[in-house]
Short mmCIF file of C-alpha atoms and ligand atoms in Angstrom, two decimals:
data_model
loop_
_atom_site.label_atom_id
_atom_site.label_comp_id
_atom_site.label_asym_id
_atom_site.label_seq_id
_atom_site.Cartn_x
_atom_site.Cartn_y
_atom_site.Cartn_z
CA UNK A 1188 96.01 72.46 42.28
CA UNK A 1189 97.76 75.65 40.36
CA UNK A 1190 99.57 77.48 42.57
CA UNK A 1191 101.22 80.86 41.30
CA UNK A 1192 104.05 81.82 43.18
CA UNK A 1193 105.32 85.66 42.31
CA UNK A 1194 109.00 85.80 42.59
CA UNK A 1195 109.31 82.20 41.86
CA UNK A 1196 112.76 82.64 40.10
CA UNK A 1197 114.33 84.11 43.26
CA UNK A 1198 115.83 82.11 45.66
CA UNK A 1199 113.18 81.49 48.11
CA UNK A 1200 110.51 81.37 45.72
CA UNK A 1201 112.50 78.52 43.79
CA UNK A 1202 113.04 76.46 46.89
CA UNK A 1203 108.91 76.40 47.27
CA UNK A 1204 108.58 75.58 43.49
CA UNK A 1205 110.70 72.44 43.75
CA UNK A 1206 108.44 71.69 46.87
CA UNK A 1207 105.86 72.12 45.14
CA UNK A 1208 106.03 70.44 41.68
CA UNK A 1209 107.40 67.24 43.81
CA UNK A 1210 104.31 67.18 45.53
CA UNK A 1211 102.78 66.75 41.76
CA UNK A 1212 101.06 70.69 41.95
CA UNK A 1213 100.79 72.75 39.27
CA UNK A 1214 103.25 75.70 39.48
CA UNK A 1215 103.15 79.02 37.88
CA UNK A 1216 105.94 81.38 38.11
CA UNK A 1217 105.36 85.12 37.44
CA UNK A 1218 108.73 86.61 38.48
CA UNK A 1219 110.20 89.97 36.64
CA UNK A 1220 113.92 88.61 36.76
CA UNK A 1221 115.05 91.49 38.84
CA UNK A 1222 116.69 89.67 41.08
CA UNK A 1223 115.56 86.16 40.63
CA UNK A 1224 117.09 84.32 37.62
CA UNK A 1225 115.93 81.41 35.39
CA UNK A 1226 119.07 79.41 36.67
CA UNK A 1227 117.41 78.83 39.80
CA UNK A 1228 114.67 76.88 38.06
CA UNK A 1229 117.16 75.10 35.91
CA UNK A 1230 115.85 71.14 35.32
CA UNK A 1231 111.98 72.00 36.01
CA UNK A 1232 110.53 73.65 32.82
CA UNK A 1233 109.33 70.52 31.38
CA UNK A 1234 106.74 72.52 30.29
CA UNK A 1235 103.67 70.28 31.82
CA UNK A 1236 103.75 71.34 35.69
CA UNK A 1237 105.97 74.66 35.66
CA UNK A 1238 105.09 77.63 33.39
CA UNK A 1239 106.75 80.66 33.96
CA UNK A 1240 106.34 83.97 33.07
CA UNK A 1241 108.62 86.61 33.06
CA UNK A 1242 106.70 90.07 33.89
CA UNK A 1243 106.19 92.40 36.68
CA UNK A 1244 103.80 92.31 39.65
CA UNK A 1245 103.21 95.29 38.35
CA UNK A 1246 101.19 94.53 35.51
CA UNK A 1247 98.01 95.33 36.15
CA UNK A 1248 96.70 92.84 33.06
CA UNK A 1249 98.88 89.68 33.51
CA UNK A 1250 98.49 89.59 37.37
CA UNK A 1251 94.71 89.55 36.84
CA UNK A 1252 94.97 86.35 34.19
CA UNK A 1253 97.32 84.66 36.10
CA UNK A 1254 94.97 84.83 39.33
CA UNK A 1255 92.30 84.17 37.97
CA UNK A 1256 93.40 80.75 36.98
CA UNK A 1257 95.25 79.98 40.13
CA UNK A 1258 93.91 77.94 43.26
CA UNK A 1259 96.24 79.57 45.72
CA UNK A 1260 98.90 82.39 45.42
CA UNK A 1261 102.31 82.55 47.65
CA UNK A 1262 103.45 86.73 46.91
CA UNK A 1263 107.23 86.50 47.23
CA UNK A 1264 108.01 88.92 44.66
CA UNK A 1265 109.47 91.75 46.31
CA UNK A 1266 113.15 94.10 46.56
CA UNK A 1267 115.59 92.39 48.88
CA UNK A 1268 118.60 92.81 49.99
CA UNK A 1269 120.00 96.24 52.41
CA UNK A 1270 122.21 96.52 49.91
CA UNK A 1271 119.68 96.92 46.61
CA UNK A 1272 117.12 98.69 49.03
CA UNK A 1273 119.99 101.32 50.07
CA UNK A 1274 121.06 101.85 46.20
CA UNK A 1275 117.36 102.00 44.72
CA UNK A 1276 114.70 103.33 47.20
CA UNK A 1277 112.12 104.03 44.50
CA UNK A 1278 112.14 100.81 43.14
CA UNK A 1279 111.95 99.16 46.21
CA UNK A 1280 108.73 101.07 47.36
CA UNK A 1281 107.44 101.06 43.94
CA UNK A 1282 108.25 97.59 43.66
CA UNK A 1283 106.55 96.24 47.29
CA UNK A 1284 103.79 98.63 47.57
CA UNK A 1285 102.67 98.63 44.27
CA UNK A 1286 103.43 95.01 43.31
CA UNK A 1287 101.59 94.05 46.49
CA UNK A 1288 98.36 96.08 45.77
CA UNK A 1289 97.51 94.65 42.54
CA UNK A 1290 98.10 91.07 43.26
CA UNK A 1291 95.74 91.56 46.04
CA UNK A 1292 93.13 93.27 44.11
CA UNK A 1293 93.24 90.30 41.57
CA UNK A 1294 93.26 88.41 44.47
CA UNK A 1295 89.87 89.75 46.45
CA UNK A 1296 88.12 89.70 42.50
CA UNK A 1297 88.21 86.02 42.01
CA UNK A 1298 88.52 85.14 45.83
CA UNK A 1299 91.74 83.18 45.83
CA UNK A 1300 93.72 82.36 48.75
CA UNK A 1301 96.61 84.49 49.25
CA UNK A 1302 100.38 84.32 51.56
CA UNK A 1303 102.53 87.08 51.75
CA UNK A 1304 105.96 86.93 52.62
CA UNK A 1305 106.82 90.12 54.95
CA UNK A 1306 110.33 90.36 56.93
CA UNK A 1307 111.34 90.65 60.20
CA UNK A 1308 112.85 94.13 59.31
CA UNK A 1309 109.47 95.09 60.50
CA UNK A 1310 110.03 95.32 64.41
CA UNK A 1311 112.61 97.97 63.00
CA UNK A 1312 115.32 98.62 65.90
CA UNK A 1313 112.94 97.42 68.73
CA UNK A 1314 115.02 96.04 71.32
CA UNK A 1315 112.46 93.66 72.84
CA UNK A 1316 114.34 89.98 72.59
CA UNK A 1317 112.57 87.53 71.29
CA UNK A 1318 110.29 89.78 68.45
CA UNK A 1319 106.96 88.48 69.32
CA UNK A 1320 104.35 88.79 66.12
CA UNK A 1321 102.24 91.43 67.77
CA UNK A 1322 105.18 93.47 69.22
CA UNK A 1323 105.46 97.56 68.53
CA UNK A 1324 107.63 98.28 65.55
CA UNK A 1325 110.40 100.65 66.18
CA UNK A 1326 111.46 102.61 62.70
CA UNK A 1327 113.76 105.03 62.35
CA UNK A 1328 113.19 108.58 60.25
CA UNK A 1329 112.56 108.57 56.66
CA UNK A 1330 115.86 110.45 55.85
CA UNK A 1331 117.67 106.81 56.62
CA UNK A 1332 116.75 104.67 53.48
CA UNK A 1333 116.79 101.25 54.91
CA UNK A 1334 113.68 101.92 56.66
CA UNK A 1335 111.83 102.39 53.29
CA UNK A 1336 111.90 98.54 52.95
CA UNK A 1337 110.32 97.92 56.66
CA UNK A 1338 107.67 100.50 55.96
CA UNK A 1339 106.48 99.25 52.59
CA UNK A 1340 106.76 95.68 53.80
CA UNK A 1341 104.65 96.77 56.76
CA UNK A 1342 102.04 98.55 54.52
CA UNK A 1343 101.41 95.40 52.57
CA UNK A 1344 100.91 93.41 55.85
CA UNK A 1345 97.77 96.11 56.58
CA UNK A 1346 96.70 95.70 53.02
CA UNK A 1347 96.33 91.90 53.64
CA UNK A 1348 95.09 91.87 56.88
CA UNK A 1349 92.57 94.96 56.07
CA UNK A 1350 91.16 92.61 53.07
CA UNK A 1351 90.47 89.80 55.81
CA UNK A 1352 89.08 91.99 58.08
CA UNK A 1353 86.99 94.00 55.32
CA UNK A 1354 86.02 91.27 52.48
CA UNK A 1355 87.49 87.88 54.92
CA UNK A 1356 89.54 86.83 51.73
CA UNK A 1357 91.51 84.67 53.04
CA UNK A 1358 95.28 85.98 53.95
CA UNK A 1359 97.73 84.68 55.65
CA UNK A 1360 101.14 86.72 56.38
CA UNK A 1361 104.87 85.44 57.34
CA UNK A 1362 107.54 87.51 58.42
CA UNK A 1363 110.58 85.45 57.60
CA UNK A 1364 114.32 85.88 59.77
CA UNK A 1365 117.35 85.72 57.79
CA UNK A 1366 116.91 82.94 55.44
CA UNK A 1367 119.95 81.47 54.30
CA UNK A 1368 120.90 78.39 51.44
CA UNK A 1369 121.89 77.06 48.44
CA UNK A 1370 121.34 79.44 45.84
CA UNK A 1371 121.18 82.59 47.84
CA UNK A 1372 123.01 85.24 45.73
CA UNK A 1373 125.85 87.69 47.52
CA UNK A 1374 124.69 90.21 45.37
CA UNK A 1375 122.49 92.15 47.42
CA UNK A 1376 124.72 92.41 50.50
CA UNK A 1377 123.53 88.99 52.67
CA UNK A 1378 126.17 88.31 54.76
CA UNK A 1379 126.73 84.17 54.99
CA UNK A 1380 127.06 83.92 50.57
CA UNK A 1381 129.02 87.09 50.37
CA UNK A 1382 131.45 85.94 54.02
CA UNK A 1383 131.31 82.01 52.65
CA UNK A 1384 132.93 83.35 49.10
CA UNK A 1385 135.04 85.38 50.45
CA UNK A 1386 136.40 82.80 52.63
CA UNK A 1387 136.90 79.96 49.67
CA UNK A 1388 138.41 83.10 47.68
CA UNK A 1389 141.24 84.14 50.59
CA UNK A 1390 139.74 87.30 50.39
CA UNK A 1391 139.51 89.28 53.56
CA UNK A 1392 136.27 88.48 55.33
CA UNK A 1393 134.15 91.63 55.95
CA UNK A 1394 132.81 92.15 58.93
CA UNK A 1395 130.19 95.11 59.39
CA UNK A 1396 130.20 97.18 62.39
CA UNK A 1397 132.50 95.81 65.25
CA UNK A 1398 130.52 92.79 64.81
CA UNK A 1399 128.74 92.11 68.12
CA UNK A 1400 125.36 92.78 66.10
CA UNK A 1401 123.84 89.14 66.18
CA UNK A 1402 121.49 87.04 64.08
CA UNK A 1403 119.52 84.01 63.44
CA UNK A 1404 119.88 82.02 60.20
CA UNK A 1405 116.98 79.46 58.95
CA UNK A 1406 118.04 76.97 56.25
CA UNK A 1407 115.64 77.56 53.61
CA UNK A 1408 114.15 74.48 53.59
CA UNK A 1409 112.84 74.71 56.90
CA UNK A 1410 111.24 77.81 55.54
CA UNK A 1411 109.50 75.87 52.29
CA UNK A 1412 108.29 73.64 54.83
CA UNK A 1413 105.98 75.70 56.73
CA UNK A 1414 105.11 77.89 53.42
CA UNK A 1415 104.06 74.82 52.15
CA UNK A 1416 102.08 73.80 55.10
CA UNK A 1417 100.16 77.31 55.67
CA UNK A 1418 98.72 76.73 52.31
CA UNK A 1419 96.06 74.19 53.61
CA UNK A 1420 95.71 76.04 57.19
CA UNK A 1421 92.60 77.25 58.19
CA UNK A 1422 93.66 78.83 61.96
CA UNK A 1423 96.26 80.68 59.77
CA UNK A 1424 94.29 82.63 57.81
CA UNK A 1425 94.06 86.93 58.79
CA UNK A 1426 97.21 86.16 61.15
CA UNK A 1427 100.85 86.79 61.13
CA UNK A 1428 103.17 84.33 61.66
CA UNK A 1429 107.43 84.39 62.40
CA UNK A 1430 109.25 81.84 60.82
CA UNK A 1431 112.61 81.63 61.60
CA UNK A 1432 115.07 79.49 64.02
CA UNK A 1433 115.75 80.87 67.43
CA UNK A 1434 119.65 79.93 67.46
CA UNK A 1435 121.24 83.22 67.72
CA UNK A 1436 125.13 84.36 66.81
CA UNK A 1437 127.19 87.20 66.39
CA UNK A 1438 128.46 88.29 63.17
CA UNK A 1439 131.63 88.53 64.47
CA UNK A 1440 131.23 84.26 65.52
CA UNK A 1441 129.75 83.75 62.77
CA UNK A 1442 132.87 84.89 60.58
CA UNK A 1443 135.36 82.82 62.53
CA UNK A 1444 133.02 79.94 62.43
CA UNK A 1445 133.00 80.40 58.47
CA UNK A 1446 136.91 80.36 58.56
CA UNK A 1447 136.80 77.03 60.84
CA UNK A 1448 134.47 75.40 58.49
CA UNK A 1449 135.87 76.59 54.93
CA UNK A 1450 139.51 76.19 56.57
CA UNK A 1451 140.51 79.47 54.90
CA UNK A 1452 143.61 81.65 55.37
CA UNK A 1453 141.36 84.91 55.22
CA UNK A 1454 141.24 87.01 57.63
CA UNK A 1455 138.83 88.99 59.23
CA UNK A 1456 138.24 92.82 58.26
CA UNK A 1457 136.31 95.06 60.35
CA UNK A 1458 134.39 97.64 58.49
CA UNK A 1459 133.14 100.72 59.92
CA UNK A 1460 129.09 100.69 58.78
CA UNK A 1461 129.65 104.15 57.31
CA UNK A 1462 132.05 102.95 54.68
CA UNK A 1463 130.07 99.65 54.24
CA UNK A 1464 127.10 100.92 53.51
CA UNK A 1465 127.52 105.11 53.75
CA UNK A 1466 126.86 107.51 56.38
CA UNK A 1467 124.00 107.49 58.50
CA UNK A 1468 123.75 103.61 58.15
CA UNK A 1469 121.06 102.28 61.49
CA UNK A 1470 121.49 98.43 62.19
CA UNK A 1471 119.41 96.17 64.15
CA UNK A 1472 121.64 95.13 67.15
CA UNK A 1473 119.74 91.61 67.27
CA UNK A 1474 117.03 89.77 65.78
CA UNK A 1475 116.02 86.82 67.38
CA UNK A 1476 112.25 85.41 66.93
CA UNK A 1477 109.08 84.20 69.04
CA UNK A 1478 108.45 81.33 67.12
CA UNK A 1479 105.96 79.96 69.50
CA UNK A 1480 102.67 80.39 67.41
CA UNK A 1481 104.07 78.93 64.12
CA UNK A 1482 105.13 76.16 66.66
CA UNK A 1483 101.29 76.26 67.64
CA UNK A 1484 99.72 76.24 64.44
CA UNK A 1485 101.68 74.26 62.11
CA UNK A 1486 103.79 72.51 64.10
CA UNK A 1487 106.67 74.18 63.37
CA UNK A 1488 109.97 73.97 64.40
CA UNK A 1489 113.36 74.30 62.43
CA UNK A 1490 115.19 70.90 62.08
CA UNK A 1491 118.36 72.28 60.54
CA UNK A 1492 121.12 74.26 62.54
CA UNK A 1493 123.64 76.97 61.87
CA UNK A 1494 126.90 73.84 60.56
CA UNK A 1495 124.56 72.72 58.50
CA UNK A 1496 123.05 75.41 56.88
CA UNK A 1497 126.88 76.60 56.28
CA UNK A 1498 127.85 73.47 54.99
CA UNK A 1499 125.20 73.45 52.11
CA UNK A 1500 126.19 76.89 51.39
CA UNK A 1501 129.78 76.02 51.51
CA UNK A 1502 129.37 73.11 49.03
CA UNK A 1503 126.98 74.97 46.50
CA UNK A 1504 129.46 78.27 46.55
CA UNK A 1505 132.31 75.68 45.86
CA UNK A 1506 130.48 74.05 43.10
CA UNK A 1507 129.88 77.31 41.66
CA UNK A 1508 133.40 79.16 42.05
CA UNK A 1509 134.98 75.68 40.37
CA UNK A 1510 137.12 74.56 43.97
N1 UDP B 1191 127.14 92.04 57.28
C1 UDP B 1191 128.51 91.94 57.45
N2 UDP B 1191 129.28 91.73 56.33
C2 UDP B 1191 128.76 91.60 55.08
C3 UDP B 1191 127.36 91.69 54.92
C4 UDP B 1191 126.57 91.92 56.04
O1 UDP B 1191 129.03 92.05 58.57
O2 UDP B 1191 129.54 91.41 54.12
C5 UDP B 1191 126.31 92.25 58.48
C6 UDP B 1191 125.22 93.31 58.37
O3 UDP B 1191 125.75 94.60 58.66
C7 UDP B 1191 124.22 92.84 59.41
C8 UDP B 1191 124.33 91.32 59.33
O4 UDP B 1191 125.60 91.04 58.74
O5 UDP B 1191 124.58 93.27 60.70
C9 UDP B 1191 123.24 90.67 58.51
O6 UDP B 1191 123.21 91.31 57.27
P1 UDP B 1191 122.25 90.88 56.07
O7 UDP B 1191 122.34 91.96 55.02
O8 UDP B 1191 122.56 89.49 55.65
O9 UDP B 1191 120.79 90.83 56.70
P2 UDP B 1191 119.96 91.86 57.63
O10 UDP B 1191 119.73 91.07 58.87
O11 UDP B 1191 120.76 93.08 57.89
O12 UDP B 1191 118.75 92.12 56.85
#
């Protein structure tokens, strides 16, 4: 099979491509470098499986070739980050929305099989625990930037589930819960690569918030797993699907378990969210996921816990920072 996979340079999207190519598939990568990078493919442009392109989703033109020679497209490209969707709120509308409407077109024209990755940042600041896949979403107003992400991301879930229901191309759409791993850039404000760094640094670890605001990591290979599972399911197709692991922690835990593990000497900073991220910052309290019907239809369940998705972080961030 060819397989295209937008935002194949990023760090998800570069897990699934190793997946992929060692399962002996064709992979094509169509990723704009925004905030993927070719490093993360380093080793698999032998030129025969992988081809990669670097261009928008926004190209009207190269989406349509591209689809039209793939057997199955995973849509990853996308803005991520709170931090990069708090700093650029055009491009991260322009980027999702638009991206996202011309892969599908291309998609419905040649009738090729198509997975979205959406984000649990779509139930918003509902307070209903666990986030159950046909749960309300709760935004906030449109004066408070980081709800520009969840509303895009929520517009292309209609968009693929309106091209089932209208034209039953076959769609299938994942809202994925903090995934964490090797290769996962601090950059864009994720909290285990930027705390982990910090840690092996000695700088002070920065804690948003008073830190009682909890979350659920998934190793990303847990993740790939199911992506790459989904491809060949039949009861997934027109549905949306959590993926995610239901082990929950507070930041605040989370930060002293970082110390523990990286057996630092930094200390903890607490950060008010107005200076971390400006005034009139709205965080979700917790996040934890119904992962039931994944459980149901793939047989899903995520083998890898919170030590050990810290440890492979740990270990890449010290490879990387030379320790
Ligand atoms: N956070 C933090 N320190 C950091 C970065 C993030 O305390 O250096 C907090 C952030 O405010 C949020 C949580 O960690 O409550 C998870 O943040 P992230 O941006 O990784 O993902 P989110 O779940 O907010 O999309």
């Amino acid at each position: 099979m060819s397989i295209l996979v937008t935002g194949g340079a990023g760090f998800i999207g570069s897990h699934l491509c190793r997946a992929l190519l060692a399962q002996g598939e064709k992979v094509v990568v169509l990723d704009d470098l925004s905030t993927g990078n070719l490093g993360n493919l380093e080793g698999l442009e032998d030129g025969k499986n992988l081809q990669v392109f670097v261009g928008s989703v926004n190209d009207v033109r190269l989406v349509d070739e591209l689809v039209s020679r793939a057997d199955f497209v995973y849509h990853l490209a996308s803005a991520v980050g709170v931090r990069l969707i708090i700093d650029q709120p055009v491009r991260t509308i322009e980027s999702i929305v638009g991206g996202t409407t011309v892969v599908l077109d291309a998609c419905n024209r040649y009738r090729k099989p198509f997975l979205l990755t959406s984000t649990s940042e779509v139930y918003g600041k509902g307070s209903k625990v666990p986030f159950s896949e046909n749960d309300d979403t709760v935004m906030g107003p449109t004066s408070t930037r980081r709800w520009s992400y969840a509303c895009a991301k929520a517009l292309d879930e209609f968009l693929a589930l309106a091209y089932w229901v209208e034209t039953r191309l076959p769609v299938t759409v994942v809202r994925l819960f903090n995934t964490v791993g090797p290769r996962q850039t601090g950059q864009y404000g994720m909290v285990i690569p930027n705390l982990v760094t910090q840690a092996l640094q000695g700088k002070p670890i920065t804690v948003f918030g008073d830190g009682t605001q909890s979350r659920c990591f998934t190793h990303v290979a847990d993740i790939v797993g199911a992506l790459m599972k989904l491809r060949d399911c039949e009861a997934a197709r027109g549905q949306v699907i959590n993926l995610g692991n239901d082990q929950e922690i507070t930041i605040l835990d989370l930060a002293k378990r970082i110390q523990e593990l990286t057996k630092t000497n930094a200390p903890i900073e607490i950060i008010p969210y107005d200076k971390a991220y400006g005034p009139g910052f709205e965080d979700m309290h917790r996040r934890v996921p119904d992962i039931s019907k994944a459980g149901n239809i793939i047989g899903y369940r995520p083998t890898r816990g919170l030590d050990l998705i810290l440890e492979d972080v740990i270990a890449e961030k010290r490879h990387r920072l030379g320790l």
